[in-house]
Coordinates of C-alpha atoms in Angstrom, one line a residue:
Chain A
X174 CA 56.2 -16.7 33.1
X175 CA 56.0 -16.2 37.0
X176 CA 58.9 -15.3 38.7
X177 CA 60.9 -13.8 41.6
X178 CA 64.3 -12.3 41.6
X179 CA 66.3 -11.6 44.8
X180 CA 69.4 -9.9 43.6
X181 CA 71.4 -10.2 46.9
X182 CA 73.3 -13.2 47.6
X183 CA 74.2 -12.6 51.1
X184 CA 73.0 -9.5 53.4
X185 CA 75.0 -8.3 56.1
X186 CA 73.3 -6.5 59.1
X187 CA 74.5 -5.4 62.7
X188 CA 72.4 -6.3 65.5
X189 CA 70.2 -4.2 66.7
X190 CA 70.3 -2.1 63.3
X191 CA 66.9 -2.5 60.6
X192 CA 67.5 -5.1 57.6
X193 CA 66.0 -5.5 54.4
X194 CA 66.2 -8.4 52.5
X195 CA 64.7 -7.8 48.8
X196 CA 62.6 -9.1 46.3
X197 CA 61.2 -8.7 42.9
X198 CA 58.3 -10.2 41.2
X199 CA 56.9 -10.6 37.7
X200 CA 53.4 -11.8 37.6
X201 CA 50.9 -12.2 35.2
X202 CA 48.0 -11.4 36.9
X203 CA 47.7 -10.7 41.0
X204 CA 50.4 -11.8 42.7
X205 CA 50.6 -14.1 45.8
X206 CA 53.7 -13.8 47.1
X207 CA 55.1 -15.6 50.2
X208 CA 58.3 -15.3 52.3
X209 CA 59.8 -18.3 54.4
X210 CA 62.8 -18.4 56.0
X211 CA 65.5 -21.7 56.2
X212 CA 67.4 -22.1 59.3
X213 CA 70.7 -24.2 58.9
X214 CA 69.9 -28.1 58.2
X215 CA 66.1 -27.4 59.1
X216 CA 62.9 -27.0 56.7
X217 CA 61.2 -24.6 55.2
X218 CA 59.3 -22.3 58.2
X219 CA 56.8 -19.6 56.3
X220 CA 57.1 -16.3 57.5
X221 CA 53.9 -14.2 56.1
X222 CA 52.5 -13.7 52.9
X223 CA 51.0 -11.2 50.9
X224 CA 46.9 -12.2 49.4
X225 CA 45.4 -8.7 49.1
X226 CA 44.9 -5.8 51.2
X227 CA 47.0 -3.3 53.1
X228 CA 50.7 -3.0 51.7
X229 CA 52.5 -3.7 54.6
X230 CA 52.0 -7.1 56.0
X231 CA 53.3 -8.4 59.4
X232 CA 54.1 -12.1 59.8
X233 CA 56.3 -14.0 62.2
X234 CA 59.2 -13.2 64.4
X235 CA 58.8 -9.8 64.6
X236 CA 59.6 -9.5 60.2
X237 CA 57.4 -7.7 57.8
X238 CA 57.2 -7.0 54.5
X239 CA 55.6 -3.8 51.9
X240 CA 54.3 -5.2 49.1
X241 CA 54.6 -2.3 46.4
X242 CA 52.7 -3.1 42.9
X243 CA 54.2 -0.3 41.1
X244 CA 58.0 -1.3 41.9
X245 CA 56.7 -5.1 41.3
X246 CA 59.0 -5.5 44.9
X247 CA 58.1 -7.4 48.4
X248 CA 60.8 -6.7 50.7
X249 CA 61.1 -8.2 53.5
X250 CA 62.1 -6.1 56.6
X251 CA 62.8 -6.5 60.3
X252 CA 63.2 -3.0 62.1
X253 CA 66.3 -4.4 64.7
X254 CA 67.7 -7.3 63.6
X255 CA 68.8 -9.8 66.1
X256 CA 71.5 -12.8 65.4
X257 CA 69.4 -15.7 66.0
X258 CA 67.5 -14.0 62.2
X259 CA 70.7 -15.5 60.1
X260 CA 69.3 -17.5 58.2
X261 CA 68.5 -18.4 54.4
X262 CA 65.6 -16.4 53.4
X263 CA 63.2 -17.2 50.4
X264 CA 60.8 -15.0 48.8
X265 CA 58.3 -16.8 46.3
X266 CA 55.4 -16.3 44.3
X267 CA 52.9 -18.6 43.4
X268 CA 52.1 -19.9 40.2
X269 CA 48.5 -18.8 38.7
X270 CA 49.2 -20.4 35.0
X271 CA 47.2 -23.6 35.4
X272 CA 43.8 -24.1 35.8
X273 CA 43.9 -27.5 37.4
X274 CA 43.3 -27.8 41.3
X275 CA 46.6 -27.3 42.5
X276 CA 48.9 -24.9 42.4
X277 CA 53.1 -24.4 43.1
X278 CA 55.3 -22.1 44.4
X279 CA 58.4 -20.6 42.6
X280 CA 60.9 -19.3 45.2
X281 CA 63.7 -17.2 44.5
X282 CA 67.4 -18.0 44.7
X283 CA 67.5 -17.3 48.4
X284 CA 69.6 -14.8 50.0
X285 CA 71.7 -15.4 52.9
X286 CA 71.1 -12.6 56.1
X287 CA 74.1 -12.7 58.1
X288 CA 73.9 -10.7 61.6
X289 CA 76.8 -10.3 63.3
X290 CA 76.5 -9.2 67.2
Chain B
X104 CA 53.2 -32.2 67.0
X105 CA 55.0 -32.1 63.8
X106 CA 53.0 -30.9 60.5
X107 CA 54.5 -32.6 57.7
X108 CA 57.0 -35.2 58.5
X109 CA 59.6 -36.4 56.4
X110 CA 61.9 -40.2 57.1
X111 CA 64.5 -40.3 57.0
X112 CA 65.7 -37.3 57.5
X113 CA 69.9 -38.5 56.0
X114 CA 70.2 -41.0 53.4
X115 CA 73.5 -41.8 52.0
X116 CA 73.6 -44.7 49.4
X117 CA 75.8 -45.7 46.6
X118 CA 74.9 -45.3 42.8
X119 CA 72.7 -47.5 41.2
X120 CA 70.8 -48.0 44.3
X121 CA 67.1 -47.9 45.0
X122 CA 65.7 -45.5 47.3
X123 CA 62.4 -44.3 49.2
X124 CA 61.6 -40.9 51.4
X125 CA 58.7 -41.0 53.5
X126 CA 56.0 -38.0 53.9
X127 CA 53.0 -37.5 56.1
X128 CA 51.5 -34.4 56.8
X129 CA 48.8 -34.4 59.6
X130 CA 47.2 -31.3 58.6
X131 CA 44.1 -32.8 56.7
X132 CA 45.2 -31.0 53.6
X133 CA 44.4 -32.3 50.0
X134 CA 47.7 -31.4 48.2
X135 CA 50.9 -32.4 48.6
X136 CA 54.4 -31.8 47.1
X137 CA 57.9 -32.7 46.5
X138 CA 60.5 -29.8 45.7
X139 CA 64.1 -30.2 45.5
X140 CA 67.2 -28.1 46.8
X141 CA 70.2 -28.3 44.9
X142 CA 73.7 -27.5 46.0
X143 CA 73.0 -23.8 45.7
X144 CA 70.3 -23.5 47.5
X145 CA 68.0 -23.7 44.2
X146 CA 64.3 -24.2 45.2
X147 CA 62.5 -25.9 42.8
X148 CA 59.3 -28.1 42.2
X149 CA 59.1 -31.7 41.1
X150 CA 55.8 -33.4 42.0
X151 CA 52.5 -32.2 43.0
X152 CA 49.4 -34.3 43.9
X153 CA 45.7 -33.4 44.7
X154 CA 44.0 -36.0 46.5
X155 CA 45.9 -38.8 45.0
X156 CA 46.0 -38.2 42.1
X157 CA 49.0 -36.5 40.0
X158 CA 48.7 -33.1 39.1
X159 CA 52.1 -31.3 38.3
X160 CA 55.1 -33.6 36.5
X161 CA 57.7 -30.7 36.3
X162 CA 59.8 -33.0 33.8
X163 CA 61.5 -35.2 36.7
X164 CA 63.4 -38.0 35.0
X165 CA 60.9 -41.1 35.3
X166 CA 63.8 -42.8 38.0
X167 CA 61.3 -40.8 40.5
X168 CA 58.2 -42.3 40.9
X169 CA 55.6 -40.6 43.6
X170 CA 53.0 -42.9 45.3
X171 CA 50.4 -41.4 47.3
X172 CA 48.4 -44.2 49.2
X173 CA 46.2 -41.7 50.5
X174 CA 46.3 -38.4 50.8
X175 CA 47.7 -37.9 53.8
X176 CA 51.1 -39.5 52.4
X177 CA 53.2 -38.8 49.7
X178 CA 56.2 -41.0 49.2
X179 CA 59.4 -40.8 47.0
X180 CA 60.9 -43.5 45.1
X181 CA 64.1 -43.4 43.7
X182 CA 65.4 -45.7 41.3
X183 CA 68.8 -46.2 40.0
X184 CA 70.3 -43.3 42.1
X185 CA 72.7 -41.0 40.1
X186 CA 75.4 -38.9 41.4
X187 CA 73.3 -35.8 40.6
X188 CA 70.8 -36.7 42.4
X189 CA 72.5 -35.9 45.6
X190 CA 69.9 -32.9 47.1
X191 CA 67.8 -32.1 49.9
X192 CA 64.7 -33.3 49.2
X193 CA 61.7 -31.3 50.6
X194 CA 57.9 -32.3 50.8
X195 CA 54.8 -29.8 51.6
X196 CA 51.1 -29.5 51.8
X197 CA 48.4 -27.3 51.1
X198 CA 44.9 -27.3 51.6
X199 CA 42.7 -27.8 48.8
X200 CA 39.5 -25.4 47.3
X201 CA 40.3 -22.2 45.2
X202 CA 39.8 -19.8 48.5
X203 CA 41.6 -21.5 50.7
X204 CA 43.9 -21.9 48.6
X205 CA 44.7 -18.8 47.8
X206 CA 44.7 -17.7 51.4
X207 CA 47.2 -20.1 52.5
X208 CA 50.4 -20.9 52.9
X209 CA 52.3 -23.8 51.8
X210 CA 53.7 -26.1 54.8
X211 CA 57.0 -27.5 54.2
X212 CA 58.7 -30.8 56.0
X213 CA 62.2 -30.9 57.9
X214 CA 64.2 -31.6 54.3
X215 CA 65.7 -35.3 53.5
X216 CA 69.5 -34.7 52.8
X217 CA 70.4 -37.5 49.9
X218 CA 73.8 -37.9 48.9
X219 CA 74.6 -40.7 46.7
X220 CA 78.5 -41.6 46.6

């Protein structure tokens, strides 16, 4: 079965210093492998995602993320974190089991970034 | 201009009740989806449709009833509202084809927080 592990509830970072926030993945097949971020009573914003290509992939808000095939891992990363990045941060992978013309996500159990200033 | 819209965005009711959430998303996509958040932040699929049509059922009790009038909508009916229930309910879109697909992200609405009392 598809899945994605984060094994870190909560992350705690000091501005200005580099965060990680990790993942795990286990695929059958290529993975697709997404991460959004959750701000406090708001949606579900995407943040960049990983199809195929170069390892390292650089989505929004300054985060990126290195996709590494033999670790199965897609952390996500942010070189100086800033306070306004606490947030609720989900890494998921997509679903390739069915054939049929759509498709789902399955998102890890989140893990909280906390930035203090 | 706001992607995927959810109303209403609170909905507190009693048990027993009958409810409905509202989704549009304006993005011309063909799919569209309904996840739930539990208390813990748990992520996880309910309903999926492709151009009207139901594709994914992820064993949702049959209280919840999806209607998609067209495919620009995908609403949420509740019936009989249990205390368990009590969840943010999220709605998302995708575009449709296996390339596109593939290539793109999911686009999530602003959440519905239901609590049933």
């Amino acid at each position: 079965a598809q899945s994605v592990a984060q094994p870190e509830d909560q992350v705690n970072v000091a501005e200005g210093n580099p965060l990680t926030v990790k993942c795990t993945y286990s695929v059958s097949g290529n993975p697709y492998l997404f991460w959004y971020v959750q701000y406090p009573n708001r949606g579900l914003q995407f943040l960049l995602k990983y199809i195929t290509g170069d390892n390292l992939v650089k989505g929004s808000y300054g985060f990126e993320a290195e996709f590494n095939k033999s670790q199965t891992s897609f952390h996500l990363k942010k070189p100086s974190a800033l306070v306004s990045d606490s947030a609720l941060y989900f890494c998921a992978v997509r679903d390739e089991t069915r054939m049929d013309s759509s498709y789902k996500l399955i998102f890890g159990s989140g893990t909280r970034l906390l930035v203090r200033p | 201009d706001t992607a995927v819209s959810q109303t209403p965005k609170y909905l507190v009711t009693q048990m027993g009740n009958d409810k409905s959430i509202k989704c549009e998303q304006n993005l011309g996509h063909d799919t569209m989806y309904w996840y739930k958040q539990d208390s813990k932040k748990f992520l996880k699929i309910m309903f999926s449709y492709n151009n009207k049509e139901l594709i994914i059922n992820e064993t949702v009790p049959n209280r919840f009833s999806p209607k998609s009038p067209d495919k620009a909508h995908l609403n949420l009916h509740i019936n009989s509202l249990e205390l368990g229930d009590s969840a943010v309910y999220f709605c998302a879109s995708s575009p449709e084809g296996t390339i596109t697909r593939r290539n793109t992200e999911a686009f999530f609405g602003q959440g519905t927080r239901l609590t049933v009392v």
